[in-house]
Amino acid sequence: KVAQQLGPRPGSRTVLHAHRIMLVKCETKSNRVKGVSFHPKLSWCLASLHNGTIQMWDYRIGSLIDKFEEHEGGPVRGVCFHLSQPLFVSGGDDYKIKVWNYKLRRCIFTLLGHLDYIRTVEFHNEYPWILSASDDQTIRIWNWQSRSCIAVLTGHNHYVMCAQFHPKEDLVVSASLDQTVRVWDTSGLRDKTVSIGGVPVGGGSGGVGGNSDVFGTSDAVVKYVLEGHDRGVNWASFHPTLPLIVSGADDRLIKLWRMNDSKAWEVDTLRGHFNNVSCVMFHPRKDLIISNSEDRTIRVWDTTKRTGIHTFRRENDRFWFVTAHRTSNLLAVGHDSGMVVFKLDCERPMAMCMGASLFMVHDREIQSVEMDKGMKGTQLGSCRRSANAMTSGMKSLQYNTLNPSETNMLVYYTQDGGCYDLFVGPANITSDTNISPKQGNAQAVCFTARNRFAVLQSGGSIGIYNLQNELSKKFESPVATDYIFPGGNNRILLKSEEKIVMYDLTARKTVHEMSVSGGVRYVVWSANGAYCALMSKHNVLLAGKNMEYYHSFHENIRVKSGAWDENGVFIYSTLSHVKYCLPNGDSGIIHSLANPIYVMRVHKQIMVYIDREQKAHKMRLNCSEYLFKLSLNKRNFNDVKMWIANGRLCGNVVIGYLKKKGFPEVALHFVEDQQTRFNLALEYGHIEEAMTAAQELDDGNSWNRLGLEALRQGNQQIVEMVYQKTKNFDALSFLYLITGNVNKLKKMLKIAEMRHDVMSRFNNALMLGLVDERVKIMAEMGQVPLAALAAKAHNLTEYMEKLDEQLQSNDLSSYIPSKPFLLIPPVPLCRPTAGDSGNWPLLTSTKKIFEKSSFESAETAPMPGSEAFLDAADEVPEDTEGPGGGAWGDDDLDMGGTDLNVGGGDWGGDLDLGLDLGDAPAMPEPTAEERGLNLTMADSCQTKWLKRRKLPADLVAAGEIEEALGLLKRRLGLMNADPLEAVFKQAYWATCTSFTAVPQAPALQLPLLSEGSAKARDLSPMILFTAPVILERVKEAHKLTTGGKFNDALAIFRSALQSIPISVANDSKEEQQLLEMIDMCREYINFSRLQVTSKTQNTPDKAARNIELNAYLTCCKLQPVHQLLSLRGAMITSYKAENFVTAASFAKRLIQGNFGPPEKNKDVLTQARQVAQICEQKGSDKHQINFDAKASPDDFKLCAGSLTPIGPADTSVKCPYCGSTYHASWKGKLCETCQLSEVGANTLGIQLRPM
């Protein structure tokens, strides 16, 4: 939870003590809020506004759900939800009471009768009654079922400001500006009007009060009149259980009243408000009174001691209303500019698990609960009493998991400025006991070893104490520390704003650090200490035992708690859901929540949690989804099979996950729709499964798609069958041609003849090389000249005589080429032999594991029980090949009885033309495939070097541009990737080579390597932007700077700065060199920008700005020669502009500075002495500039965005990459120096070599 102070002064410091803060859950901005009502079950609240609108808010997520605007003529002052029906009631200044159905989103009826403004409305908890108070000096009770007024309570002689039902008894309390509080007895009205068996007792369902005497009814009578306030009473309220009433009035007093059966009397008066008390009530769950006032305060009072505990102030808003939730600790107040939903104290349970024991605080007693033995609790000790009734004062309970031989616990309190209790007792306590604690003061505490714990002291130092609570050693924290968390054996986690630092207490050094958006609030370690979850308000970061980054995610709703299960899966709860996150980053929802819970332990699919009533519970989780994903991730295929069979997994989400992870074959086990199965099978290339689905669908589009995929895979038999099914004879002929199947091609010729398809006959004859058949076809079609020409060209004498007769002696010799070439069909390099299918061999991938035959034959594993999880590096992958198989395996191509007989079979009735083919040979069925070659794909070079090292340069060289940009965003806060496009292209192409292969074959692509070879296991890509390359660029830019070519120098310095993230350092020396070049490039880029800008300020009206820019140049950290030139330029510019005092300061720096051998700079120094002498005589500045010439240049800070100074007291932010400094207003903008990063972003920092 975020602890927010209500309305802090601008720039004020929020004091983080439980008794000084308000825990704001939701704050809205709107017109003045006059009434608020909580929904009894849902996380909704109504706010009635002064402008006549009623708003419905979901305070859990802080969003407006709906608004209702039917009231006319002014404010809506009262609003109330019904306890069980989807109704609420409202009353306003239009004299109307409206009853609304929020499901229908409209008013269902209006109650008329009041003659003036309506102040409050309320539903009765049991009866179908509505109570209303009005400025017409009456209180009315309405039956909302019969939609009629059943009683009018008269007696007040001024505005009735409020009226309320007693939560249990037949009483009503009202407050009026006549300075009285009245208690009314409604038992007579109950007896008269409440139905028994559906029949009203005593009649009177429609009239007012059950008789004609409207104002003289005796159904509701005054029981007590409470007098004591000196001015009008604004509010009165019953105690939920005791015979007490509290009232608040314009006399600024709160009065407490007690009543019995015969009388009521004043008990005490609470003084403290200094303006009218608007509203006052008893807290429904604590001995507190909550009041608010037009003095802009909310005050909390102790009911027992009758003293003020705390005051919440708001600067500009008066408070008008306060209400409490019926079943939770939530309160809501309405003020001039909106509404605030808040709690007075944190409800997080003080608890921690160790093995099968849960250690928790309940009613300020520490208990040990055995989670596996009936959840029975054993008392161990007592905690301190709270400082007041408003807050518990407790912050956390920690158990020492590093000491199994004893019971060690630390309870930390926020009261008394921060303190702790240390409980030390024997292990395995089985009966109630009372361990005496040792006490101390601290800002935070945590265990660090078997017999040591750390204490964050008020001065910021950290003390290490033994279990006798004695200081062993003390050290200063390496960072400004807000809080400390356990970090493992002899380690500690230090929180510094949004940064978390792991510090080794033995080595006295920082192990690792990282940033968590929003700041770490809770740290949860796995049982074996291998994984750690860092939780903030809306973010969770998963890390390893050395704080190495694994994964992080953001939740839009508050994250409340979490625990690691035995499989290494993090189970966490938000306000509305229980969710999971796998080590690889995959996450999902387990179930939703009606009320927030705090997850303590998840083991063997049993979750132990604590609710906000501080009670521990157990429940079984449906972990099927995440255990299935975990099994798939770990390649435990037997478990995958088991979860498919038993886990009741279904839905498009799981199918999408399998497709995303590269296992769409498994998705086939979730769907029965043939079209979906067909699409899935085609998507990953499972031809046999797709063919089965296509046979069920049996439509042309499916067969065509199947044929294309089969052709792509080289599965000749499937393609052949598809072409048969679709009667694509031309494609079938071409298939036989390219596969060299001459026999079947001859049969296609016969089929074409049967079908009387002349073009198909001609094409088949052409592909077979049958010239005589082509001659016959042309002659039959009347193309005699063409037939004769073909016959003569091929010297077919048997046809020439008959054709010559038909030509009638026309000579065709002149048309025959002098050197004709024989047209021969292409000859296949290899022909299928008997027993060989001719299908192409395919590579075996991990998908082969999931082929239906092997997957379904796997034995279903038993439901998993307890299994300790291992690091990914320790997992042993299962064998990826089935026992028989290889790529060809036992998956014989089953053609389903397909017969290629010319006259029938699966060519079928579609080809039965009633022709007799005589003895045409039958086409044989496809033969079953024999076991063939099994090929396995090796890792590519890119995969190998990314396994070894994953720096941005390696990712770019491998072509993983998106991942490289993501890494740079985490490390450098990358905001603008445009400048990196050219850098990435250069770095990528620098690793690419191409070798010419044999003719008509693609070129061979091989990466250039700096270490190893393509066959080696450890290799590294060629890095273009090495430290020497970048150094050469910087040297070139220095030469341009010396020559005064600042535009060119700026471009080269910036290019070098943008290339460094894609560089790799071979050792610490190179790394330091690259980091120094980042600083150098930053200084010279800002120097060049100042120079370029100053050139545009050479006009007389801009003289002051020109002097300023030249003065800022002298504060850049440059090489001596450039420092000398910048000082000389600033001196001359100031002198010419008659700023003699400023010019003298630059001359003095020139004279006193060390810029190399004096003889080389003799002329410059002489000129400086002359200028200094003249300026001392003048002693004045013509232009006032924003530069302190007397201050040290080393202390000067320049805003790289506005090119203006940053004062010593001004807040500044930096670029996370280049380190340029900016005014705080530049936070979130693009850095003007590197043009890459977001100013002020919290990042991991640049990494130039492996950790």
PDB file of N, CA and C in Angstrom, residues 974-1007:
ATOM      1  N   LEU A 974      16.758   3.801 -23.238  1.00  0.00           N
ATOM      2  CA  LEU A 974      16.673   4.192 -24.650  1.00  0.00           C
ATOM      3  C   LEU A 974      15.284   4.731 -24.971  1.00  0.00           C
ATOM      4  N   MET A 975      15.261   5.928 -25.566  1.00  0.00           N
ATOM      5  CA  MET A 975      13.999   6.583 -25.896  1.00  0.00           C
ATOM      6  C   MET A 975      13.882   6.839 -27.400  1.00  0.00           C
ATOM      7  N   ASN A 976      14.998   7.056 -28.072  1.00  0.00           N
ATOM      8  CA  ASN A 976      15.020   7.359 -29.498  1.00  0.00           C
ATOM      9  C   ASN A 976      16.005   6.429 -30.181  1.00  0.00           C
ATOM     10  N   ALA A 977      15.491   5.479 -30.963  1.00  0.00           N
ATOM     11  CA  ALA A 977      16.354   4.486 -31.605  1.00  0.00           C
ATOM     12  C   ALA A 977      16.773   4.893 -33.016  1.00  0.00           C
ATOM     13  N   ASP A 978      16.285   6.025 -33.516  1.00  0.00           N
ATOM     14  CA  ASP A 978      16.594   6.406 -34.904  1.00  0.00           C
ATOM     15  C   ASP A 978      18.102   6.536 -35.164  1.00  0.00           C
ATOM     16  N   PRO A 979      18.888   7.194 -34.283  1.00  0.00           N
ATOM     17  CA  PRO A 979      20.322   7.298 -34.572  1.00  0.00           C
ATOM     18  C   PRO A 979      21.032   5.948 -34.607  1.00  0.00           C
ATOM     19  N   LEU A 980      20.435   4.934 -33.980  1.00  0.00           N
ATOM     20  CA  LEU A 980      21.093   3.630 -33.908  1.00  0.00           C
ATOM     21  C   LEU A 980      20.897   2.803 -35.173  1.00  0.00           C
ATOM     22  N   GLU A 981      20.000   3.236 -36.072  1.00  0.00           N
ATOM     23  CA  GLU A 981      19.734   2.439 -37.264  1.00  0.00           C
ATOM     24  C   GLU A 981      21.004   2.245 -38.086  1.00  0.00           C
ATOM     25  N   ALA A 982      21.699   3.352 -38.367  1.00  0.00           N
ATOM     26  CA  ALA A 982      22.933   3.246 -39.153  1.00  0.00           C
ATOM     27  C   ALA A 982      24.006   2.474 -38.396  1.00  0.00           C
ATOM     28  N   VAL A 983      24.096   2.685 -37.077  1.00  0.00           N
ATOM     29  CA  VAL A 983      25.099   1.982 -36.263  1.00  0.00           C
ATOM     30  C   VAL A 983      24.834   0.484 -36.281  1.00  0.00           C
ATOM     31  N   PHE A 984      23.552   0.108 -36.117  1.00  0.00           N
ATOM     32  CA  PHE A 984      23.204  -1.312 -36.127  1.00  0.00           C
ATOM     33  C   PHE A 984      23.514  -1.939 -37.481  1.00  0.00           C
ATOM     34  N   LYS A 985      23.201  -1.228 -38.565  1.00  0.00           N
ATOM     35  CA  LYS A 985      23.475  -1.784 -39.893  1.00  0.00           C
ATOM     36  C   LYS A 985      24.961  -2.032 -40.082  1.00  0.00           C
ATOM     37  N   GLN A 986      25.776  -1.056 -39.688  1.00  0.00           N
ATOM     38  CA  GLN A 986      27.225  -1.229 -39.829  1.00  0.00           C
ATOM     39  C   GLN A 986      27.721  -2.408 -38.990  1.00  0.00           C
ATOM     40  N   ALA A 987      27.227  -2.490 -37.742  1.00  0.00           N
ATOM     41  CA  ALA A 987      27.678  -3.572 -36.859  1.00  0.00           C
ATOM     42  C   ALA A 987      27.232  -4.930 -37.385  1.00  0.00           C
ATOM     43  N   TYR A 988      26.027  -4.991 -37.975  1.00  0.00           N
ATOM     44  CA  TYR A 988      25.525  -6.262 -38.484  1.00  0.00           C
ATOM     45  C   TYR A 988      26.286  -6.693 -39.736  1.00  0.00           C
ATOM     46  N   TRP A 989      26.428  -5.784 -40.698  1.00  0.00           N
ATOM     47  CA  TRP A 989      27.096  -6.164 -41.952  1.00  0.00           C
ATOM     48  C   TRP A 989      28.573  -6.447 -41.739  1.00  0.00           C
ATOM     49  N   ALA A 990      29.145  -5.911 -40.658  1.00  0.00           N
ATOM     50  CA  ALA A 990      30.563  -6.188 -40.388  1.00  0.00           C
ATOM     51  C   ALA A 990      30.802  -7.648 -40.030  1.00  0.00           C
ATOM     52  N   THR A 991      29.731  -8.377 -39.672  1.00  0.00           N
ATOM     53  CA  THR A 991      29.891  -9.790 -39.312  1.00  0.00           C
ATOM     54  C   THR A 991      29.488 -10.723 -40.447  1.00  0.00           C
ATOM     55  N   CYS A 992      29.037 -10.169 -41.585  1.00  0.00           N
ATOM     56  CA  CYS A 992      28.487 -11.004 -42.650  1.00  0.00           C
ATOM     57  C   CYS A 992      29.502 -11.209 -43.774  1.00  0.00           C
ATOM     58  N   THR A 993      29.624 -12.449 -44.228  1.00  0.00           N
ATOM     59  CA  THR A 993      30.423 -12.765 -45.409  1.00  0.00           C
ATOM     60  C   THR A 993      29.598 -13.656 -46.326  1.00  0.00           C
ATOM     61  N   SER A 994      29.953 -13.655 -47.593  1.00  0.00           N
ATOM     62  CA  SER A 994      29.218 -14.439 -48.579  1.00  0.00           C
ATOM     63  C   SER A 994      30.217 -15.088 -49.532  1.00  0.00           C
ATOM     64  N   PHE A 995      30.055 -16.385 -49.763  1.00  0.00           N
ATOM     65  CA  PHE A 995      30.938 -17.136 -50.659  1.00  0.00           C
ATOM     66  C   PHE A 995      30.121 -17.679 -51.822  1.00  0.00           C
ATOM     67  N   THR A 996      30.669 -17.531 -53.017  1.00  0.00           N
ATOM     68  CA  THR A 996      29.988 -18.036 -54.199  1.00  0.00           C
ATOM     69  C   THR A 996      30.019 -19.561 -54.196  1.00  0.00           C
ATOM     70  N   ALA A 997      28.866 -20.153 -54.464  1.00  0.00           N
ATOM     71  CA  ALA A 997      28.770 -21.612 -54.469  1.00  0.00           C
ATOM     72  C   ALA A 997      28.771 -22.108 -55.919  1.00  0.00           C
ATOM     73  N   VAL A 998      28.367 -23.348 -56.124  1.00  0.00           N
ATOM     74  CA  VAL A 998      28.300 -23.926 -57.471  1.00  0.00           C
ATOM     75  C   VAL A 998      27.242 -23.188 -58.267  1.00  0.00           C
ATOM     76  N   PRO A 999      27.300 -23.263 -59.602  1.00  0.00           N
ATOM     77  CA  PRO A 999      26.311 -22.543 -60.418  1.00  0.00           C
ATOM     78  C   PRO A 999      24.879 -22.934 -60.055  1.00  0.00           C
ATOM     79  N   GLN A1000      24.006 -21.915 -60.111  1.00  0.00           N
ATOM     80  CA  GLN A1000      22.573 -22.057 -59.843  1.00  0.00           C
ATOM     81  C   GLN A1000      22.271 -22.476 -58.396  1.00  0.00           C
ATOM     82  N   ALA A1001      23.240 -22.327 -57.533  1.00  0.00           N
ATOM     83  CA  ALA A1001      23.034 -22.590 -56.101  1.00  0.00           C
ATOM     84  C   ALA A1001      23.208 -21.276 -55.343  1.00  0.00           C
ATOM     85  N   PRO A1002      22.488 -21.103 -54.240  1.00  0.00           N
ATOM     86  CA  PRO A1002      22.630 -19.840 -53.492  1.00  0.00           C
ATOM     87  C   PRO A1002      24.016 -19.713 -52.870  1.00  0.00           C
ATOM     88  N   ALA A1003      24.406 -18.471 -52.642  1.00  0.00           N
ATOM     89  CA  ALA A1003      25.707 -18.220 -52.029  1.00  0.00           C
ATOM     90  C   ALA A1003      25.701 -18.709 -50.581  1.00  0.00           C
ATOM     91  N   LEU A1004      26.883 -19.041 -50.076  1.00  0.00           N
ATOM     92  CA  LEU A1004      27.031 -19.505 -48.697  1.00  0.00           C
ATOM     93  C   LEU A1004      27.240 -18.296 -47.791  1.00  0.00           C
ATOM     94  N   GLN A1005      26.430 -18.228 -46.732  1.00  0.00           N
ATOM     95  CA  GLN A1005      26.507 -17.119 -45.797  1.00  0.00           C
ATOM     96  C   GLN A1005      27.160 -17.605 -44.493  1.00  0.00           C
ATOM     97  N   LEU A1006      28.260 -16.978 -44.119  1.00  0.00           N
ATOM     98  CA  LEU A1006      28.950 -17.341 -42.885  1.00  0.00           C
ATOM     99  C   LEU A1006      29.307 -16.080 -42.117  1.00  0.00           C
ATOM    100  N   PRO A1007      29.142 -16.089 -40.797  1.00  0.00           N
ATOM    101  CA  PRO A1007      29.502 -14.896 -40.021  1.00  0.00           C
ATOM    102  C   PRO A1007      31.012 -14.810 -39.804  1.00  0.00           C
TER     103      PRO A1007
END
